[in-house]
mmCIF file of C-alpha atoms and ligand atoms in Angstrom:
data_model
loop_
_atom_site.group_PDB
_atom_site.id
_atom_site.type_symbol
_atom_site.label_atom_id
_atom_site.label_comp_id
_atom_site.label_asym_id
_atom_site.label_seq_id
_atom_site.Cartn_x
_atom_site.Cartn_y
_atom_site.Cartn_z
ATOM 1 C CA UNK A 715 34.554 -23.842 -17.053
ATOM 2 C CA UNK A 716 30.694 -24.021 -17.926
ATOM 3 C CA UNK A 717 29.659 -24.335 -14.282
ATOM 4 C CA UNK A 718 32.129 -21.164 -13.512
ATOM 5 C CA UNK A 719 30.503 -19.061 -15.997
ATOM 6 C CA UNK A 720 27.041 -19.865 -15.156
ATOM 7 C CA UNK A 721 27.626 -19.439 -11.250
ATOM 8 C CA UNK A 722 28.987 -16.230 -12.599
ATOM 9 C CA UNK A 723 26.101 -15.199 -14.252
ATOM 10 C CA UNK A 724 23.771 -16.128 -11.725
ATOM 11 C CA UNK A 725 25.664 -14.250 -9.055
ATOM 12 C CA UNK A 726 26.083 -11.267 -11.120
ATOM 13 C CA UNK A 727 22.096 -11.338 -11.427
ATOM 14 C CA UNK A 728 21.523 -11.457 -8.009
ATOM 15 C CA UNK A 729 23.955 -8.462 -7.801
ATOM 16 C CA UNK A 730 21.470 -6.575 -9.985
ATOM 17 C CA UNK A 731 18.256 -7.957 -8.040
ATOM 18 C CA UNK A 732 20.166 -6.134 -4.779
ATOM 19 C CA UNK A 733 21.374 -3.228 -6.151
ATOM 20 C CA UNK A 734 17.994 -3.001 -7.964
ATOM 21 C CA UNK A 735 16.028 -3.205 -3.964
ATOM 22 C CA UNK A 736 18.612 -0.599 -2.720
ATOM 23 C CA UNK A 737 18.321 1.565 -4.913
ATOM 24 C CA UNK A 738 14.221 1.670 -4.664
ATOM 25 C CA UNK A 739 15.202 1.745 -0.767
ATOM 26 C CA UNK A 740 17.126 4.459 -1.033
ATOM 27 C CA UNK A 741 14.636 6.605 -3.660
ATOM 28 C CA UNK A 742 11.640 5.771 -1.523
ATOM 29 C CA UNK A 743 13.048 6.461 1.836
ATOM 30 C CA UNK A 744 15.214 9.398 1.153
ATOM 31 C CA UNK A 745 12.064 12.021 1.425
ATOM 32 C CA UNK A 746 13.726 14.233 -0.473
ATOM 33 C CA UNK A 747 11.615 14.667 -3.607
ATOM 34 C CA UNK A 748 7.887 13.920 -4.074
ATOM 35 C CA UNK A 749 7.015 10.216 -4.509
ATOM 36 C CA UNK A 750 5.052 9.644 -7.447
ATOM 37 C CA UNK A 751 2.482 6.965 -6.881
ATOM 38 C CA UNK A 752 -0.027 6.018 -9.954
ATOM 39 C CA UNK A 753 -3.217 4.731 -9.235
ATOM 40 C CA UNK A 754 -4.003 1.764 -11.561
ATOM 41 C CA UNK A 755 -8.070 1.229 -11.325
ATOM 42 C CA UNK A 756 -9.733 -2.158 -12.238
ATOM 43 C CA UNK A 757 -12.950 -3.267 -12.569
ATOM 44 C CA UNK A 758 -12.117 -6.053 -10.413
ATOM 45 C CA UNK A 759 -15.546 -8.519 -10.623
ATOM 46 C CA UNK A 760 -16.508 -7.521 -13.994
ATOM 47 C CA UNK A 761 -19.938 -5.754 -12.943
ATOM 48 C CA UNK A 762 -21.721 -2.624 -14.460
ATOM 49 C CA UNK A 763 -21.931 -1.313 -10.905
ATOM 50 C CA UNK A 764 -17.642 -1.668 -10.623
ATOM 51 C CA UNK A 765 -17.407 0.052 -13.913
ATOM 52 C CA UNK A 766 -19.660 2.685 -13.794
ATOM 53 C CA UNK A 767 -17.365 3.746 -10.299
ATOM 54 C CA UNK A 768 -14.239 3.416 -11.600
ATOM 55 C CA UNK A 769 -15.117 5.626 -14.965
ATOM 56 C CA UNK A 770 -16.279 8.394 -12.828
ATOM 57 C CA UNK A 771 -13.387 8.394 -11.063
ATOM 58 C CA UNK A 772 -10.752 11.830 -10.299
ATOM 59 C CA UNK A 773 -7.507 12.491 -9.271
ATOM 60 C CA UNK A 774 -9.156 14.230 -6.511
ATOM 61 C CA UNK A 775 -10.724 10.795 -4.923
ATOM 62 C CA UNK A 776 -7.533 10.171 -4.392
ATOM 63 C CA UNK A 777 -6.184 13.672 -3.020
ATOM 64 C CA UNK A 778 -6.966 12.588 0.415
ATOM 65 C CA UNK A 779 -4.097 10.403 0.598
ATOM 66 C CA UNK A 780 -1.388 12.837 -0.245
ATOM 67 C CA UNK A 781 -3.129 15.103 2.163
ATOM 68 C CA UNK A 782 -2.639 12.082 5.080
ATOM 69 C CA UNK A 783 1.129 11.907 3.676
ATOM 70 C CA UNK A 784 1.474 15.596 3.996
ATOM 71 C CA UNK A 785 0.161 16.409 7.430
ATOM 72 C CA UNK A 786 1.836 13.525 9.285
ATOM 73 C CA UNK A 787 4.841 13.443 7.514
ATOM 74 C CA UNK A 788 5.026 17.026 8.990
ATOM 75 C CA UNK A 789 4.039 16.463 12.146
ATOM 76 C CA UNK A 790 7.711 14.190 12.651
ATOM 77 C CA UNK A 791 9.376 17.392 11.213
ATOM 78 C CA UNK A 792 9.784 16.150 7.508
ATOM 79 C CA UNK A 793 10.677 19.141 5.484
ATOM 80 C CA UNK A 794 9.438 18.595 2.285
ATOM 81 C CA UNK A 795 5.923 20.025 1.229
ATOM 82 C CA UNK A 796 3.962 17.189 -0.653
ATOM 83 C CA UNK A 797 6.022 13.719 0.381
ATOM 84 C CA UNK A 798 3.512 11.876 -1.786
ATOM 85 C CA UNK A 799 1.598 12.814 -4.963
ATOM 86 C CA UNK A 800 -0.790 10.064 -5.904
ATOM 87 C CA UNK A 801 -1.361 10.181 -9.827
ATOM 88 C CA UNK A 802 -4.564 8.631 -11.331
ATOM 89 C CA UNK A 803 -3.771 6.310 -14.921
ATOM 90 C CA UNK A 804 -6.440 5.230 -16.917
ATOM 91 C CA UNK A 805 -8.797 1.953 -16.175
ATOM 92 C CA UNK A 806 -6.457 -1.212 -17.414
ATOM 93 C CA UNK A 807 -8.517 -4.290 -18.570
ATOM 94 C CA UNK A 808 -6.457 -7.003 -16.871
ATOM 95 C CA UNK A 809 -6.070 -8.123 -13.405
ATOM 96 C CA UNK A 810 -2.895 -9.071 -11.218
ATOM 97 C CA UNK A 811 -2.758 -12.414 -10.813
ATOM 98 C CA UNK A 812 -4.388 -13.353 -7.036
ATOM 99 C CA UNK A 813 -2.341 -14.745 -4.092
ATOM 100 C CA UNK A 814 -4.043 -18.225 -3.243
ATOM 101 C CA UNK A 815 -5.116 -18.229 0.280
ATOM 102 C CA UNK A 816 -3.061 -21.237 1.490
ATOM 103 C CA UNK A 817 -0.356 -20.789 -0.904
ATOM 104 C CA UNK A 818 3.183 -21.522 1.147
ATOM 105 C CA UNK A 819 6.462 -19.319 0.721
ATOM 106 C CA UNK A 820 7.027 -20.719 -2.825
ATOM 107 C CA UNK A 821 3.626 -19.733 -3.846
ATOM 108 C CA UNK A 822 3.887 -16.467 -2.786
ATOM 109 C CA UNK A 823 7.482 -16.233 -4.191
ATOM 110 C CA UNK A 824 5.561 -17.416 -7.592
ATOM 111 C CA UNK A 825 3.018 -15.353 -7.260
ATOM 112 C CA UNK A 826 5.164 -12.228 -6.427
ATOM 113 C CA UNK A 827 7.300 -12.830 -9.771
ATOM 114 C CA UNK A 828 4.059 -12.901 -11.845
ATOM 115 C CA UNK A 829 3.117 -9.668 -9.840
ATOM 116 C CA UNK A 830 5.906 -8.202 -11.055
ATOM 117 C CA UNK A 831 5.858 -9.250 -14.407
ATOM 118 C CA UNK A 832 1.978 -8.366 -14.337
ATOM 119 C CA UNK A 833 3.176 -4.726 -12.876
ATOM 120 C CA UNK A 834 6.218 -3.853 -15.299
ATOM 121 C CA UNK A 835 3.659 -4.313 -18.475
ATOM 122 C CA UNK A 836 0.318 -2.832 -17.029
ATOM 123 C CA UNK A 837 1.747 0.303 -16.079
ATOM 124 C CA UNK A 838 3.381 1.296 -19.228
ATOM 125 C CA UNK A 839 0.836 3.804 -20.302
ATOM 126 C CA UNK A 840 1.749 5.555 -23.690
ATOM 127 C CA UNK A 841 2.249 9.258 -23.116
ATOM 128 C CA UNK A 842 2.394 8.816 -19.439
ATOM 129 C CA UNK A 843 5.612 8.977 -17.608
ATOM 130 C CA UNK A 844 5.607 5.582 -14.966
ATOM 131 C CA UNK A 845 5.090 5.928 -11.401
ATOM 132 C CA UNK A 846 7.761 5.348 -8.760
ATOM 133 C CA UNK A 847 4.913 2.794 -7.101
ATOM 134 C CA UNK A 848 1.951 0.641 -8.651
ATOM 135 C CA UNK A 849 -1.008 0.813 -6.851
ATOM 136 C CA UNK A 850 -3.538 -1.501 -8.530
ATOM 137 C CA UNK A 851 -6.732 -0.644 -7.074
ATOM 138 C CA UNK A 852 -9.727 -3.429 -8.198
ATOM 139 C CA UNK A 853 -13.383 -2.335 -7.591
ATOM 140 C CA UNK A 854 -15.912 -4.737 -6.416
ATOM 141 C CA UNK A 855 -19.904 -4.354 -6.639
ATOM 142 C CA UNK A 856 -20.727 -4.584 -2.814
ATOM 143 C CA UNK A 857 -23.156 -7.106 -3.781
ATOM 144 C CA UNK A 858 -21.501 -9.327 -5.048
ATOM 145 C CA UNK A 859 -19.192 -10.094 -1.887
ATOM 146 C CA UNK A 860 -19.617 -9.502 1.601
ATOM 147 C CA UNK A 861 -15.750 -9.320 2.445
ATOM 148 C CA UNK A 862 -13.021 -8.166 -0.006
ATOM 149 C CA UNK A 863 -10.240 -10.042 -0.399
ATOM 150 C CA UNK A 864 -6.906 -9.414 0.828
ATOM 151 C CA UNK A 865 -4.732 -6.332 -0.573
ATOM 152 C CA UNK A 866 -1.239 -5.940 -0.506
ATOM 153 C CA UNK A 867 1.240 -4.080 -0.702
ATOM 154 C CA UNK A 868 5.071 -5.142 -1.735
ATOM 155 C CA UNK A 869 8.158 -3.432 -0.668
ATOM 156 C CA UNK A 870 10.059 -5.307 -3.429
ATOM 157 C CA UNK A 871 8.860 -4.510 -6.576
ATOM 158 C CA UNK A 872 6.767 -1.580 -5.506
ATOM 159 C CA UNK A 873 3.911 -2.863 -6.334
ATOM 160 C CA UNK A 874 0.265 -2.720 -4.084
ATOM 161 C CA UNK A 875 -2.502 -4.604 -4.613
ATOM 162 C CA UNK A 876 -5.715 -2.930 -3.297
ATOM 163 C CA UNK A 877 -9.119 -4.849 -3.405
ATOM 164 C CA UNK A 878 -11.701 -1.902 -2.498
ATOM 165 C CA UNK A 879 -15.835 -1.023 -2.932
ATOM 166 C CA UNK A 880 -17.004 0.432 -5.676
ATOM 167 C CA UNK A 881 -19.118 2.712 -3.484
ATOM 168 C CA UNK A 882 -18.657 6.307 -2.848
ATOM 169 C CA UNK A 883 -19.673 6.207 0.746
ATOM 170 C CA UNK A 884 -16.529 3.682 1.096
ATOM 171 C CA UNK A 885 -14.152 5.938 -0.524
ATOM 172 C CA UNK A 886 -13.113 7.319 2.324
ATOM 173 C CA UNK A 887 -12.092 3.739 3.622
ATOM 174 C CA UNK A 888 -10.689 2.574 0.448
ATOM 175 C CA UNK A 889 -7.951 5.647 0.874
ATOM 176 C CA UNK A 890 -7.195 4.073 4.074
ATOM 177 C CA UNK A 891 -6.569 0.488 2.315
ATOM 178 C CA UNK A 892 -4.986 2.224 -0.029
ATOM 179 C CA UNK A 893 -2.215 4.480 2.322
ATOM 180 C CA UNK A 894 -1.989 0.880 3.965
ATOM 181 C CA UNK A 895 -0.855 -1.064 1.246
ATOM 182 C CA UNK A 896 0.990 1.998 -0.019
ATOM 183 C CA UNK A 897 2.801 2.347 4.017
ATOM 184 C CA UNK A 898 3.933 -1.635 3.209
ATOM 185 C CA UNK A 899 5.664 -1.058 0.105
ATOM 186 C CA UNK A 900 8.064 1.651 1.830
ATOM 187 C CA UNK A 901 8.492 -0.965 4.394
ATOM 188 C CA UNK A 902 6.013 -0.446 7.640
ATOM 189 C CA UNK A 903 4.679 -3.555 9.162
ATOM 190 C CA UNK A 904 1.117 -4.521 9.856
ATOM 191 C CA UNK A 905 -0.006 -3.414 13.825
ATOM 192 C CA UNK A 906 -2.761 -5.291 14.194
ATOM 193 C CA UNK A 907 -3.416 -9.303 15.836
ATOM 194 C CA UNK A 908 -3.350 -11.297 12.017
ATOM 195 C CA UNK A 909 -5.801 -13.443 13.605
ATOM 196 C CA UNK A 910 -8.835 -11.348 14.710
ATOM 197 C CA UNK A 911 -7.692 -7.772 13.312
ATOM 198 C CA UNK A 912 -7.740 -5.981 16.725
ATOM 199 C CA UNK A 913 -4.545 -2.938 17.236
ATOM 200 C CA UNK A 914 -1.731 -4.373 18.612
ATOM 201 C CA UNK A 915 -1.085 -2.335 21.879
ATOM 202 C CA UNK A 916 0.832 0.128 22.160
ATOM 203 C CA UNK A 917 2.033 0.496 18.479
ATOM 204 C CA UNK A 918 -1.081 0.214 16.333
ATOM 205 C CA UNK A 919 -3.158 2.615 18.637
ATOM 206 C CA UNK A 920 -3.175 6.002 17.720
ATOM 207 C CA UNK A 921 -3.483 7.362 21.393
ATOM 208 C CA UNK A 922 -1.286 4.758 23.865
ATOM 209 C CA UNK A 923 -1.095 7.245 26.539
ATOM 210 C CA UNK A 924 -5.077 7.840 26.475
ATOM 211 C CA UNK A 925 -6.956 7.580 29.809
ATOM 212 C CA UNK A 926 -9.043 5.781 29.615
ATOM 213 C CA UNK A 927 -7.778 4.297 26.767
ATOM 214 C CA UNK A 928 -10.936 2.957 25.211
ATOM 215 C CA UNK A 929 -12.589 4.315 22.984
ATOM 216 C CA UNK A 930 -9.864 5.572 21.007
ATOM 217 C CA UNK A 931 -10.779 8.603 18.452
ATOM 218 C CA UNK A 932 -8.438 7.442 15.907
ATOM 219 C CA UNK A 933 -6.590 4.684 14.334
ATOM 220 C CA UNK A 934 -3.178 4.333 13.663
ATOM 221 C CA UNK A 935 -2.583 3.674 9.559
ATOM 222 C CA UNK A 936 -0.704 0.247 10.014
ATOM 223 C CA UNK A 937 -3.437 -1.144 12.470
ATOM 224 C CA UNK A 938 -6.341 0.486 9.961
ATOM 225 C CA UNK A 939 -8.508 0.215 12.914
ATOM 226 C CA UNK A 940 -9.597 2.206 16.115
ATOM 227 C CA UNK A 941 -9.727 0.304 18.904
ATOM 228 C CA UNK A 942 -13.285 0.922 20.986
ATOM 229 C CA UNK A 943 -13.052 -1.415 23.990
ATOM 230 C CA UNK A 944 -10.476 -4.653 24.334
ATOM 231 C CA UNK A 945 -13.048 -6.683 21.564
ATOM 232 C CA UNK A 946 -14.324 -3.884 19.427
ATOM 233 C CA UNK A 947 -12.520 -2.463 16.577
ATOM 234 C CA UNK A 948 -13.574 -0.428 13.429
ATOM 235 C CA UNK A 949 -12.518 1.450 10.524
ATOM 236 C CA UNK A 950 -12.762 5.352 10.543
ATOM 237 C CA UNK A 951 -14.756 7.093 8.187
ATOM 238 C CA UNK A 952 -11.553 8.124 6.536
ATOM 239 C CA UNK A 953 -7.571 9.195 6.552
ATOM 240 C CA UNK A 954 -8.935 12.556 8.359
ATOM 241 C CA UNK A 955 -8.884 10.049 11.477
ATOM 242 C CA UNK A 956 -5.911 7.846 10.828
ATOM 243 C CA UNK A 957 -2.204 8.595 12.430
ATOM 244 C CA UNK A 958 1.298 7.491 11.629
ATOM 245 C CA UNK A 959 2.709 6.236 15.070
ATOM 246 C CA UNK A 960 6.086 6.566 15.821
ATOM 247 C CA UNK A 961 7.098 2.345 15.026
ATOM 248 C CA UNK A 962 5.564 3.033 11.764
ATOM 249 C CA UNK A 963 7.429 6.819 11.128
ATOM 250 C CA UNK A 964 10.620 4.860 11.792
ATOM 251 C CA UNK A 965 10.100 1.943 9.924
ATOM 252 C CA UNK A 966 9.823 4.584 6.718
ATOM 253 C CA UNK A 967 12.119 6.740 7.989
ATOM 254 C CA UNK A 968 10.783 9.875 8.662
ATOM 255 C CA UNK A 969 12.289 9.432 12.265
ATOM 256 C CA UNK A 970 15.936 7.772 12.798
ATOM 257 C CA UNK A 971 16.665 5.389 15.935
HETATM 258 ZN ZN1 ZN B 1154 -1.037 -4.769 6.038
#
């Protein structure tokens, strides 16, 4: 009798956990209405340098992404005018919790619970209706690191984690991390080798049918990187030279097979 009830319960959760992912599927893949994505800054290593960015921060560093959103999503015929409003929230004082490096799939099931625990509770902001997708965004004092840690960006949950310079000459790039993680969480894949971050040919160059194909002018949003020659690779300046290839429109439907 007990066991019946609690296989019931459990199944009836998991019901809810499905329905819940379908329903986010379905409201973030529809394009029908304007996605509302808030922007959570964080002083993410605690310096004066991170802070002082991230309190002179606009809505308008951020416009560049729903102009990227705008312009491609009409170049594969989408019909609505702004797919993708980003909405800045004020500067929260804690941090998501951080994916260890060699965690294995139950650490990174962990760690995506706590995520989402972390999420649900730092984006209530009183006064402030919630986004349809998180996008934590932690500021680091170039300085202090040479590389920024991994971002990401989670498909279920909504939720993107965004490690980016607290440097206005890198704003431009941070947009592009940002749009990236932001691409992940309405379910495009990554287009670049894992291993030593060069575009996947064809689909994470923004110009396939190029001759010759090196340099490319742009990059392609899911590879984040213009390929120059078969070893070089770099980041543009900013979204003004990124493209949404076709594997990518698909995987977020703004093209059907
Ligand atoms: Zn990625």
């Amino acid at each position: 009798m007990w066991k019946n009830i609690r296989i019931a319960v459990l199944l009836f959760v998991l019901l809810g956990v499905a329905v819940h992912s379908w329903l986010d599927r379905i409201a973030t893949q529809g394009w029908k209405e304007t996605l509302w994505v808030g922007v959570f800054p964080l002083n993410g290593d605690g310096t004066p340098l991170a802070q002082h960015y991230v309190e002179g921060l606009t809505v308008k560093d951020f416009s560049g992404i729903e102009e990227f959103f705008a312009r491609e999503a009409h170049r594969y015929g989408v019909a609505i005018e702004q797919p993708v409003h980003a909405e800045l929230y004020p500067q929260g004082s804690e941090l998501p919790p951080a994916l260890a490096h060699d965690a294995g799939p139950l650490g990174i099931a962990w760690w995506s619970l706590r995520l989402r625990w972390f999420a649900a509770h730092a984006a209530e902001v009183p006064g402030r209706a919630p986004p349809r997708i998180r996008m934590f965004v932690l500021y680091h004092d170039p300085a202090t690191l040479d590389r920024v840690p991994d971002s990401h960006g989670l498909q279920k949950g909504l939720i993107g984690v965004v490690h980016a310079f607290a440097l206005p000459a890198m704003a431009g790039g941070n947009n592009i991390v940002i749009a990236h993680e932001l691409m992940h969480t309405l379910g495009a894949s990554d287009k670049y080798d894992l291993g030593s971050g060069a575009p996947l040919y064809p689909n994470g160059f923004a110009e396939p049918d190029r001759e010759p194909l090196y340099p490319q002018g742009r990059a392609e949003i899911m590879a984040g990187r213009r390929a120059l020659s078969t070893q070089d690779f770099e980041m543009p300046q900013g979204l003004r030279d990124v493209v949404v290839g076709p594997a990518t429109a698909l995987e977020i439907r703004w093209t059907r097979p």
